[in-house]
PDB file of C-alpha atoms in Angstrom:
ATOM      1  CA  UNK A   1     -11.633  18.428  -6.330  1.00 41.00           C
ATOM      2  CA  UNK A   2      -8.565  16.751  -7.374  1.00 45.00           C
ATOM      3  CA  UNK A   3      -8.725  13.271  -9.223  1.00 50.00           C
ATOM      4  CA  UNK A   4      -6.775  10.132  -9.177  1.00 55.00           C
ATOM      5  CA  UNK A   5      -4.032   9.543 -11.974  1.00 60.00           C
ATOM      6  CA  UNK A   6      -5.664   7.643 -14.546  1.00 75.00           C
ATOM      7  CA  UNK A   7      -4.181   4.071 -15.505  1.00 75.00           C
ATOM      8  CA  UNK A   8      -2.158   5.079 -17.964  1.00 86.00           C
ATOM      9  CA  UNK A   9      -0.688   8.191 -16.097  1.00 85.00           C
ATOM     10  CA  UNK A  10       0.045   5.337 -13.285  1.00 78.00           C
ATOM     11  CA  UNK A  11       1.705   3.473 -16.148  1.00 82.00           C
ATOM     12  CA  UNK A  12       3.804   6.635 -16.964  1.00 88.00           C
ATOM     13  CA  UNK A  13       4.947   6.647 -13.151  1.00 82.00           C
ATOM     14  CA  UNK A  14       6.229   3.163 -12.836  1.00 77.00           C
ATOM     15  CA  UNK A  15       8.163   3.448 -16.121  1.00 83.00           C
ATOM     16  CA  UNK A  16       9.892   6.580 -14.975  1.00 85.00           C
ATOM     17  CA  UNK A  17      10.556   4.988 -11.733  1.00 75.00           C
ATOM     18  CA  UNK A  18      12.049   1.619 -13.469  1.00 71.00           C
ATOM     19  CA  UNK A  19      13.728   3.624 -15.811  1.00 78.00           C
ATOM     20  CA  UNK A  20      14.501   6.883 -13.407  1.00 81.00           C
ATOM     21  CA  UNK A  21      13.991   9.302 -16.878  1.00 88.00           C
ATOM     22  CA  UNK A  22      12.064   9.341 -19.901  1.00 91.00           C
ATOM     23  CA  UNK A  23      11.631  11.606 -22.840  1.00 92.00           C
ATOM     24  CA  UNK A  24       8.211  12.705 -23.525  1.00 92.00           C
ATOM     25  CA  UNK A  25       9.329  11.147 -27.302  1.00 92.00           C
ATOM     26  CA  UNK A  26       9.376   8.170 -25.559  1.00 92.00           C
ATOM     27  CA  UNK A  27       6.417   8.342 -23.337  1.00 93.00           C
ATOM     28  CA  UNK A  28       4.057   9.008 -26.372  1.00 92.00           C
ATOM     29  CA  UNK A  29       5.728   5.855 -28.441  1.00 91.00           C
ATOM     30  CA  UNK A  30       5.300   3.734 -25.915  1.00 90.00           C
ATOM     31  CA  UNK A  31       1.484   4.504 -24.765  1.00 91.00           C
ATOM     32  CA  UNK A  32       0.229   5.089 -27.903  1.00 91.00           C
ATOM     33  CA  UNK A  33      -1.244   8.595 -27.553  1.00 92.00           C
ATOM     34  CA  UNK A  34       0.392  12.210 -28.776  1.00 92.00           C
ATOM     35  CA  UNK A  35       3.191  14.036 -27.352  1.00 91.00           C
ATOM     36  CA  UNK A  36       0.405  16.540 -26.443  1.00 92.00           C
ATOM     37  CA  UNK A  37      -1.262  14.249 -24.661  1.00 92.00           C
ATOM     38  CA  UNK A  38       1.717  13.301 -22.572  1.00 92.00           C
ATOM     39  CA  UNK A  39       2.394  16.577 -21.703  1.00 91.00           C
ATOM     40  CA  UNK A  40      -0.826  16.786 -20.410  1.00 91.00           C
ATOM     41  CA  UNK A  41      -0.393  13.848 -18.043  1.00 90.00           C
ATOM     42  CA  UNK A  42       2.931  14.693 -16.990  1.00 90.00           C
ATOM     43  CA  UNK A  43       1.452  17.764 -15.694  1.00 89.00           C
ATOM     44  CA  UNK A  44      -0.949  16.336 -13.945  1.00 86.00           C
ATOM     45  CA  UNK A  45       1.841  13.695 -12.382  1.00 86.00           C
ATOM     46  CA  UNK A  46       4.111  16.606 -11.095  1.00 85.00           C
ATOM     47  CA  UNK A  47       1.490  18.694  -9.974  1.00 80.00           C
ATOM     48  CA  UNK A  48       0.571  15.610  -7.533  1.00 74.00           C
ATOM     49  CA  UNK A  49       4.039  15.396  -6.474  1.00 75.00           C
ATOM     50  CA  UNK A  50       4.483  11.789  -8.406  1.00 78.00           C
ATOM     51  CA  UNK A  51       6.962  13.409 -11.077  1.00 85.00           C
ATOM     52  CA  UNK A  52       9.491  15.716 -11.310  1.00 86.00           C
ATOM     53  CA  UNK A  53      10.625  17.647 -14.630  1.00 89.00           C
ATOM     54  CA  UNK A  54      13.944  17.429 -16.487  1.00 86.00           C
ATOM     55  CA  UNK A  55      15.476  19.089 -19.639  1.00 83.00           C
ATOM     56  CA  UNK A  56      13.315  16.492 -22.302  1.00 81.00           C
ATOM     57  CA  UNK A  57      11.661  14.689 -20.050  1.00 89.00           C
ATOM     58  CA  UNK A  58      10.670  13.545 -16.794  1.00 91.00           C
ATOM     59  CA  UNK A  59      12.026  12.031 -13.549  1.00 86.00           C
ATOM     60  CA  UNK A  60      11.039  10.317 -10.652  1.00 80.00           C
ATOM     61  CA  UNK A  61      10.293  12.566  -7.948  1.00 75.00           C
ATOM     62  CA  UNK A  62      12.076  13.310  -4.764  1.00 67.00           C
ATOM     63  CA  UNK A  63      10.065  11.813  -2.053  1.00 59.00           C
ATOM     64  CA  UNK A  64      10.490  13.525   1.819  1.00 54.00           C
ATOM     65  CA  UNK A  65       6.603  12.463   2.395  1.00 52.00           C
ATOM     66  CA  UNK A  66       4.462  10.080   0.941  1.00 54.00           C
ATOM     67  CA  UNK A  67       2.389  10.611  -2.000  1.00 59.00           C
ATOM     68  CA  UNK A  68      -1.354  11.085  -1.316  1.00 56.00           C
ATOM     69  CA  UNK A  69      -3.897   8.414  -1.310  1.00 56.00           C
ATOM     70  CA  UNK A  70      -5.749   9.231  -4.247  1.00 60.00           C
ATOM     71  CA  UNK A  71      -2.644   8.808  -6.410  1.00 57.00           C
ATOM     72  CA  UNK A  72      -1.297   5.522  -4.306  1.00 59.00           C
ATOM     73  CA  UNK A  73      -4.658   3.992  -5.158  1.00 58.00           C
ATOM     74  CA  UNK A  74      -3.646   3.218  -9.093  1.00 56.00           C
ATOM     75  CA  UNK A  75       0.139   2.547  -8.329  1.00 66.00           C
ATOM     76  CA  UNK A  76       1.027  -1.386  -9.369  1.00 70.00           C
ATOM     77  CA  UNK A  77      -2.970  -1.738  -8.394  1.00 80.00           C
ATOM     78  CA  UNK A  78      -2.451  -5.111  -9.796  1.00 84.00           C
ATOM     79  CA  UNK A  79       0.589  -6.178  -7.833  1.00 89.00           C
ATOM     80  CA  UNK A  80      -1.436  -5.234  -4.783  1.00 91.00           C
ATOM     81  CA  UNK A  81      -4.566  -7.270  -5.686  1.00 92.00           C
ATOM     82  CA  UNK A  82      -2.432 -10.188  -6.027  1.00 94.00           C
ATOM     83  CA  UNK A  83      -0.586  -9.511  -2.423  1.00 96.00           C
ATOM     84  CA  UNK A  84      -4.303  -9.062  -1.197  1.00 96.00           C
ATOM     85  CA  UNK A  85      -5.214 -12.270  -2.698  1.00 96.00           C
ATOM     86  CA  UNK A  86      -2.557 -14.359  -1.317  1.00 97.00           C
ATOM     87  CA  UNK A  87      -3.654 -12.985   2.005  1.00 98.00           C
ATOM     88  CA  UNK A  88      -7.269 -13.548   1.980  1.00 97.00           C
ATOM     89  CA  UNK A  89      -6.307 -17.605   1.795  1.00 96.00           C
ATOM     90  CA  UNK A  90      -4.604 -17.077   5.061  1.00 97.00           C
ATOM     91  CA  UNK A  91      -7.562 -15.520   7.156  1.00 98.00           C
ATOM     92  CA  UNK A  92     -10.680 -17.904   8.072  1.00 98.00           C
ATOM     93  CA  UNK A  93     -13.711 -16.944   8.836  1.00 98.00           C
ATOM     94  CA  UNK A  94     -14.710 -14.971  12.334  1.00 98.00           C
ATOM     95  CA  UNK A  95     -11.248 -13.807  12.773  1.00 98.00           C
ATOM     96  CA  UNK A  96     -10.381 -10.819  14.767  1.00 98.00           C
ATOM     97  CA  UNK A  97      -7.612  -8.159  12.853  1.00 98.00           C
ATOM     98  CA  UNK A  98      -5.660  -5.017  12.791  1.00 98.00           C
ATOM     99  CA  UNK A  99      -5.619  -3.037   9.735  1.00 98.00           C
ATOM    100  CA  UNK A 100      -3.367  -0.293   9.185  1.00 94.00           C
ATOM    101  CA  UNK A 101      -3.076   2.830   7.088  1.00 90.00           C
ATOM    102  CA  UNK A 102      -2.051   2.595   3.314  1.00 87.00           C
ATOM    103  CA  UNK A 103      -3.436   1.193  -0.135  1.00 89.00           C
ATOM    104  CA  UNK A 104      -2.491  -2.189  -0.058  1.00 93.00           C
ATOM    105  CA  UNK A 105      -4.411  -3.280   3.553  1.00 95.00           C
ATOM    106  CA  UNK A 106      -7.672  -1.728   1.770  1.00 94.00           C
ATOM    107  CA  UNK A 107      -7.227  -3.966  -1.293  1.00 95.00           C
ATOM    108  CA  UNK A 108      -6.582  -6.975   1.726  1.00 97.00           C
ATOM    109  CA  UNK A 109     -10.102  -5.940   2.991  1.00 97.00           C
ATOM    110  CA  UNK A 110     -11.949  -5.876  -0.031  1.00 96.00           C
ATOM    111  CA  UNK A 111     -10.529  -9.539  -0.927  1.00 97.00           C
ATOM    112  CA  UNK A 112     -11.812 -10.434   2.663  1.00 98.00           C
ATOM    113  CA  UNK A 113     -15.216  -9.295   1.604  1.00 97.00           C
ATOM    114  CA  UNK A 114     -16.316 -12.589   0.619  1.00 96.00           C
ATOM    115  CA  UNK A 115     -15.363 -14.119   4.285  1.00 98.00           C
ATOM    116  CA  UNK A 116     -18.140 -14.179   6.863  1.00 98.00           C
ATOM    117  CA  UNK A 117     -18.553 -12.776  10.481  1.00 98.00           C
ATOM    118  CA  UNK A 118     -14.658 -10.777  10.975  1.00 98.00           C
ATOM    119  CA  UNK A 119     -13.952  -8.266  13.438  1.00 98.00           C
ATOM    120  CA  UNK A 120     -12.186  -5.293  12.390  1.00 98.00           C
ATOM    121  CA  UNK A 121     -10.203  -2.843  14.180  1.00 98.00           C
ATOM    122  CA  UNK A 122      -8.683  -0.124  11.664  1.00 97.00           C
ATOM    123  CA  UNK A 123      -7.717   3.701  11.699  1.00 95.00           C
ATOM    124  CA  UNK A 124      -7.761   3.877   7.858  1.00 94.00           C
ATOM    125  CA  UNK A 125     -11.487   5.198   7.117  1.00 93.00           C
ATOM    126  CA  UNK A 126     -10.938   3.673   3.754  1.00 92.00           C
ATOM    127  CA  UNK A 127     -10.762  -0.116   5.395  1.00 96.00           C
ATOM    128  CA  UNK A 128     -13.545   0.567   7.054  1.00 96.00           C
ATOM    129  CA  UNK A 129     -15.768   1.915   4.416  1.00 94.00           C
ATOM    130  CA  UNK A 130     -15.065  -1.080   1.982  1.00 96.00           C
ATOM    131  CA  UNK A 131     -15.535  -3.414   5.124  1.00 97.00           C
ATOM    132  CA  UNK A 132     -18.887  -1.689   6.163  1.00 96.00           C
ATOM    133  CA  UNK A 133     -20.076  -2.996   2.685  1.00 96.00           C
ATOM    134  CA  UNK A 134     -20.586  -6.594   4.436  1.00 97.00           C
ATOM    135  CA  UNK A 135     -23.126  -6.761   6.879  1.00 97.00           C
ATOM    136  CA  UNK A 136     -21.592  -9.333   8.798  1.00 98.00           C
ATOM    137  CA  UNK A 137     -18.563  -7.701   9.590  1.00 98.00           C
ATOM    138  CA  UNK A 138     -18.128  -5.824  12.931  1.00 98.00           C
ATOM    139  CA  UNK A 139     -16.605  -2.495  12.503  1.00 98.00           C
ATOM    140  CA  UNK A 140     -14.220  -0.350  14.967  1.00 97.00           C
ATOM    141  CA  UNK A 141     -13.498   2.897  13.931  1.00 95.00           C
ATOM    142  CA  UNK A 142     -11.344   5.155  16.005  1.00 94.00           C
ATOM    143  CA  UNK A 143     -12.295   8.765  16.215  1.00 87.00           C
ATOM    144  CA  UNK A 144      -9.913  11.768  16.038  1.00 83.00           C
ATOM    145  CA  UNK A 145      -8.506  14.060  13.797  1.00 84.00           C
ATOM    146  CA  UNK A 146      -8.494  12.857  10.023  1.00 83.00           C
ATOM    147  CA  UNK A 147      -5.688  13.422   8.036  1.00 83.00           C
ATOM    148  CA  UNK A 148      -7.682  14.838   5.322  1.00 79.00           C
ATOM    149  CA  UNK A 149      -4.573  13.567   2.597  1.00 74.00           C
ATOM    150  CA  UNK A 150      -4.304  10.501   3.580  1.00 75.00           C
ATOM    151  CA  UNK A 151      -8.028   9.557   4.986  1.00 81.00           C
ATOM    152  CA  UNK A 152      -6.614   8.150   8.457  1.00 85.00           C
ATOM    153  CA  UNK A 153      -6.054   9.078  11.699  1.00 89.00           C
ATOM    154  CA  UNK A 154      -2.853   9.002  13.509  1.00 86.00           C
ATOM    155  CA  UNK A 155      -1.685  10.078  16.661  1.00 85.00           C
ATOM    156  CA  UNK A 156      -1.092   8.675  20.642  1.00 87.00           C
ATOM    157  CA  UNK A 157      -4.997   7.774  20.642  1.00 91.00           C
ATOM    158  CA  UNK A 158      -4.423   5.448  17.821  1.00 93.00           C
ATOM    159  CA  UNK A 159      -1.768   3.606  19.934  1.00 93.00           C
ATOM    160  CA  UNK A 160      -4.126   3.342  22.688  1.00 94.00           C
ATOM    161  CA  UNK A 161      -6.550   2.268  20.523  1.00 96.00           C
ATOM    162  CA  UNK A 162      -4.550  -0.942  19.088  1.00 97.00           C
ATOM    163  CA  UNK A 163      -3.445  -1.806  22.571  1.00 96.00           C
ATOM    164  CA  UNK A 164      -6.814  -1.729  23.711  1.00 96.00           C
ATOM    165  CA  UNK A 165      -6.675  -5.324  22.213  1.00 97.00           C
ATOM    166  CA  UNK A 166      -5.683  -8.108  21.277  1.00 98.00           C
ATOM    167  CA  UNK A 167      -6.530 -10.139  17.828  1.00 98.00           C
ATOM    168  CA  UNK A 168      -5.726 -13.005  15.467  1.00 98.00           C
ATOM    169  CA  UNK A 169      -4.437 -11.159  12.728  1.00 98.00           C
ATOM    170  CA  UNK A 170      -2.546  -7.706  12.621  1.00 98.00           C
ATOM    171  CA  UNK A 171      -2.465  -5.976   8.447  1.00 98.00           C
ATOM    172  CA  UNK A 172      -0.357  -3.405   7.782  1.00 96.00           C
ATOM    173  CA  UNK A 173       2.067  -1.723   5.032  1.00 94.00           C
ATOM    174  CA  UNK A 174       5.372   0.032   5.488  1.00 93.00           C
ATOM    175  CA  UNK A 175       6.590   3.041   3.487  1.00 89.00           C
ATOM    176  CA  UNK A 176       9.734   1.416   2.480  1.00 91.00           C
ATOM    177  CA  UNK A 177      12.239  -1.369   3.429  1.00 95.00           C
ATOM    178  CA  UNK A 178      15.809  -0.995   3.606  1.00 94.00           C
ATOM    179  CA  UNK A 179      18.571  -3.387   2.454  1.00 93.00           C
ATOM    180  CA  UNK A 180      19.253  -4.393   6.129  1.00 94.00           C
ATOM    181  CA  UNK A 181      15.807  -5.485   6.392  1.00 95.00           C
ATOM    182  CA  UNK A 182      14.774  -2.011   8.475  1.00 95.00           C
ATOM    183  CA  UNK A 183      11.263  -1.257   7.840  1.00 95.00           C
ATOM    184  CA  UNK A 184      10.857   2.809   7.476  1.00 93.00           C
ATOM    185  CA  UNK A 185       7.979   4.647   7.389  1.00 91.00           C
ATOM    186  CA  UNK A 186       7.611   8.604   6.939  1.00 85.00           C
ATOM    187  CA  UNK A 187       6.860   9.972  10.292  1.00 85.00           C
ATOM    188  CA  UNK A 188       7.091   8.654  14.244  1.00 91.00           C
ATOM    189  CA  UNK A 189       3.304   8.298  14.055  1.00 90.00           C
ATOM    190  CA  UNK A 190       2.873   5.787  11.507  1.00 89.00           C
ATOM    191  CA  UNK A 191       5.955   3.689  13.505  1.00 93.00           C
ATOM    192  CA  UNK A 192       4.446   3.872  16.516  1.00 93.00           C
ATOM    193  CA  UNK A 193       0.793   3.006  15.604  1.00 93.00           C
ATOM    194  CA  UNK A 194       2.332   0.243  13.413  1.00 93.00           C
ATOM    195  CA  UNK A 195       4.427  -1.436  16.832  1.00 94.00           C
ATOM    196  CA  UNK A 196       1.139  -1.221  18.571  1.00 96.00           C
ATOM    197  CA  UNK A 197      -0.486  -3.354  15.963  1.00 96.00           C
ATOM    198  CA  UNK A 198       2.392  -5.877  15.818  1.00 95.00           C
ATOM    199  CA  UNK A 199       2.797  -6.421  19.453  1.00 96.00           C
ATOM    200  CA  UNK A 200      -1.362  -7.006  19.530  1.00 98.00           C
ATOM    201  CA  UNK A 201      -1.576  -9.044  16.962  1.00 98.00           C
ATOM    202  CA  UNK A 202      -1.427 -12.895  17.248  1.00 98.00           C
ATOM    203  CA  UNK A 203      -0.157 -13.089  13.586  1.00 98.00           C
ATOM    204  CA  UNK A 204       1.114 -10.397  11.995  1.00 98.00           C
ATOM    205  CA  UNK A 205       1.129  -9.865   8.625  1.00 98.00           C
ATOM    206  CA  UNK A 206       3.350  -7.316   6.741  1.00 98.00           C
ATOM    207  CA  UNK A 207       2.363  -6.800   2.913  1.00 97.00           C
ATOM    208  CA  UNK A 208       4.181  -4.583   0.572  1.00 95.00           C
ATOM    209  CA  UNK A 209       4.476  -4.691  -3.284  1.00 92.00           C
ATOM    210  CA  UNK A 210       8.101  -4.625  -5.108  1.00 90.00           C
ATOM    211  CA  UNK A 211       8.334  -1.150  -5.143  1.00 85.00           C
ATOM    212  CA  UNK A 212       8.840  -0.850  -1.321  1.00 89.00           C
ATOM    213  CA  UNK A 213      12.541  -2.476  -1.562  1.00 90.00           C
ATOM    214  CA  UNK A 214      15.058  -0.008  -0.956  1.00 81.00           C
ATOM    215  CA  UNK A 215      12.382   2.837  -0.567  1.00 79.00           C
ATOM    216  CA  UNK A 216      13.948   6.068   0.869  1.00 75.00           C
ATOM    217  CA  UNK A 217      11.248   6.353   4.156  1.00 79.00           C
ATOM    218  CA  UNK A 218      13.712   7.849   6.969  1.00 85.00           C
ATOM    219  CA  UNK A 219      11.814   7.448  10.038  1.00 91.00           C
ATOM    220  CA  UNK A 220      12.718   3.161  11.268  1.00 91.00           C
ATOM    221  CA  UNK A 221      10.602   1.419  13.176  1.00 91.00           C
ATOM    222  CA  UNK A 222      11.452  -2.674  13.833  1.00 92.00           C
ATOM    223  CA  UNK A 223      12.370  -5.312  11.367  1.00 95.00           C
ATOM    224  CA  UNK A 224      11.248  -7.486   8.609  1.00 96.00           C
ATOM    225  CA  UNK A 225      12.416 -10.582  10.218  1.00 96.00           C
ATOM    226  CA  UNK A 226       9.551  -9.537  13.318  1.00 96.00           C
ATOM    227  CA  UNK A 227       6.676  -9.820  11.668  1.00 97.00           C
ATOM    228  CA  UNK A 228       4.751 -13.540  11.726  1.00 97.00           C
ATOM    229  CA  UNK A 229       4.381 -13.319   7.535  1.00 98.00           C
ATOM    230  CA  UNK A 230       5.528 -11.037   4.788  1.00 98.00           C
ATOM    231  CA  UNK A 231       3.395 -10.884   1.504  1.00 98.00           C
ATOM    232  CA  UNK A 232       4.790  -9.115  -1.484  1.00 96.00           C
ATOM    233  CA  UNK A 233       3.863  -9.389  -5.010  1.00 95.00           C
ATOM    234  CA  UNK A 234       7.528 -10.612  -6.293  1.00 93.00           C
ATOM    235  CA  UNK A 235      10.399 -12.954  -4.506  1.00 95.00           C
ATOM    236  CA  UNK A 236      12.302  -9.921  -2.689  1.00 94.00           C
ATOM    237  CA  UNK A 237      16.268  -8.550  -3.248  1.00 94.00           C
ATOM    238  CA  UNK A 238      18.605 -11.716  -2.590  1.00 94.00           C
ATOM    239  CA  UNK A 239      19.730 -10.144   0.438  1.00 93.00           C
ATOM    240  CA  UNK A 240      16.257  -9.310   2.377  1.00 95.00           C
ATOM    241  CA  UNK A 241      15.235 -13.562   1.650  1.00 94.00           C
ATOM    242  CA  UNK A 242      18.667 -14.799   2.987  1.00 95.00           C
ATOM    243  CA  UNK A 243      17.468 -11.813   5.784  1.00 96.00           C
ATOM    244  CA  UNK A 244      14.034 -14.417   5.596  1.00 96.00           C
ATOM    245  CA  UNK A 245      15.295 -17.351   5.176  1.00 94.00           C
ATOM    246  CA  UNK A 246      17.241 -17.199   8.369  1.00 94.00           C
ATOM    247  CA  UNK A 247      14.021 -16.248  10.739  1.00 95.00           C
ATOM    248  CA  UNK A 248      10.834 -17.717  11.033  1.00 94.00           C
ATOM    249  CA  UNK A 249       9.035 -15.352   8.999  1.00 97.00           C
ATOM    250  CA  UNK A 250       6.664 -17.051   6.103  1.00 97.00           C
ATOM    251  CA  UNK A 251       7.407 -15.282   2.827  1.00 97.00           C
ATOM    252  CA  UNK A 252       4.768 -15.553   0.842  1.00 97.00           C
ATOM    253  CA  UNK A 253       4.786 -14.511  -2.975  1.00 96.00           C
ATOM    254  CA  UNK A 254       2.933 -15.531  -5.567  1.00 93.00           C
ATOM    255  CA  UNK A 255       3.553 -18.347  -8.089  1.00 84.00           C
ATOM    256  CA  UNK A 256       3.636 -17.879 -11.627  1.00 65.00           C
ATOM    257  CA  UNK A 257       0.746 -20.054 -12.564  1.00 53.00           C
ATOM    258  CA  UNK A 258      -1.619 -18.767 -10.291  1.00 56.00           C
ATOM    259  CA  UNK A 259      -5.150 -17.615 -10.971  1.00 57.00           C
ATOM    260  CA  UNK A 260      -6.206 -14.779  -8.903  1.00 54.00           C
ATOM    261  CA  UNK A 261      -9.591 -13.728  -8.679  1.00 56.00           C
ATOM    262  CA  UNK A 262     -10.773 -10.114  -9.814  1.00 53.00           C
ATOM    263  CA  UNK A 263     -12.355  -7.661  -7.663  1.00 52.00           C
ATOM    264  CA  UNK A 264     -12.392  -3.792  -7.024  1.00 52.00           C
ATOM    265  CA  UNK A 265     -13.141  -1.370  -4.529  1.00 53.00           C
ATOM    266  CA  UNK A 266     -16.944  -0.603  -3.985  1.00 53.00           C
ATOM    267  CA  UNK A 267     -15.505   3.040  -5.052  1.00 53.00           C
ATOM    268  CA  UNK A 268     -14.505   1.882  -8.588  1.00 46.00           C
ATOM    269  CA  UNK A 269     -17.170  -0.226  -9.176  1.00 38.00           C
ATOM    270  CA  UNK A 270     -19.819   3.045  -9.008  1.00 32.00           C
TER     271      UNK A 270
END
């Protein structure tokens, strides 16, 4: 069984993705640890698909899919706790909501874990499992085929599924948003299960860390300016908050001085 990049191997990704190369020289100075060591890890990375060797170094790799769950888990973890923070504040208690498929909704529901008496709807078996973990939640899970990578389930039931209903809040990510405020995804599945939760959703709420801005997804699916609330861990590109500022979506970011409470996934606190 495969493991999860370890926090300083997710380090090592976001550098080379700032910086788009690094040496392994450089890699070792900057965490600390031996060249050997870095090697090591940079193995790891590419064998996941998060890296991509060059002559002396490494490079960010060349993404047609997304990466798999167990590696988006530890990616900017911290700029996603915030984002999931910032959201919690916005949902009261005995609320009705959508979640979608990706890492940053399950950090939303495990900062929702102090609320009392939600109702979730979800086809991401990872929501569900931290959400289970409050007994006064209501739970509903859709059945079909799991996508084993990515621990969801996708697919024309799921659309029925989301338009089955209709609830206060609608949560879900995007793989990537493009300058002209297109939000892409990486297949027609995760578009289509994502319109069904917008246009069932009272309030819709799109949350996506820095790293999604300018994101090469290829499959598009609506726009930025349709959702009721974008959360994001940083103010976004000039261009995509004039995009904002002209609609009536609420950008929400968060300020420097706040104080955001710690928690973790019932899986990392075993």
């Amino acid at each position: 069984m495969q493991k999860r990049p370890t926090e300083r191997q997710a380090g090592i990704v976001e550098l080379v993705r700032a910086d788009g190369f690094q040496t392994i020289e450089q890699l070792s100075e900057r965490f600390d640890v031996t060249p050997q060591t870095i090697r090591r890890d940079v193995n790891t990375l590419c064998n996941e698909g998060l890296l991509r060797r060059r002559h002396g170094g490494v490079e960010p790799a060349l993404e047609h899919e997304n990466i798999a769950y167990r590696a988006r888990k530890v990616l900017n973890v911290n700029d996603k706790r915030k984002i999931a923070a910032l959201v919690a504040r916005e949902i009261p208690n005995g609320a009705s909501l959508f979640f979608s498929i990706g890492t940053t909704p399950e950090l939303v529901a495990s900062a929702l874990l102090q609320h009392r008496d939600l109702r979730i709807f979800t086809n991401n078996l990872n929501v569900a499992y931290v959400a289970a973990t409050n007994d006064s939640f209501e739970v509903t899970l859709i059945g079909g085929r799991l996508r084993n990578r990515d621990r969801d389930v996708l697919g024309p039931e799921v659309e029925a599924f989301f338009n089955s209903y209709k609830v206060d809040y609608g949560i879900f990510g995007v793989g990537g948003i493009d300058p002209d405020g297109s939000l892409l995804d990486f297949d027609e599945q995760e578009v289509r299960a994502r319109s069904a939760i917008l246009k069932n959703a009272r309030n819709s709420f799109l949350v996506a860390d820095h790293t999604k801005f300018g994101r090469n997804a290829v499959v598009r699916g609506g726009s930025i300016c349709d959702v009721s609330a974008f959360f994001s861990d940083t103010p976004p590109p000039a261009h995509i908050e004039q995009i904002i500022s002209k609609s009536s979506v609420a950008l929400h970011v968060p300020e420097a001085s706040t104080d955001f409470p710690t928690f973790v996934l019932p899986d990392e606190a075993v």
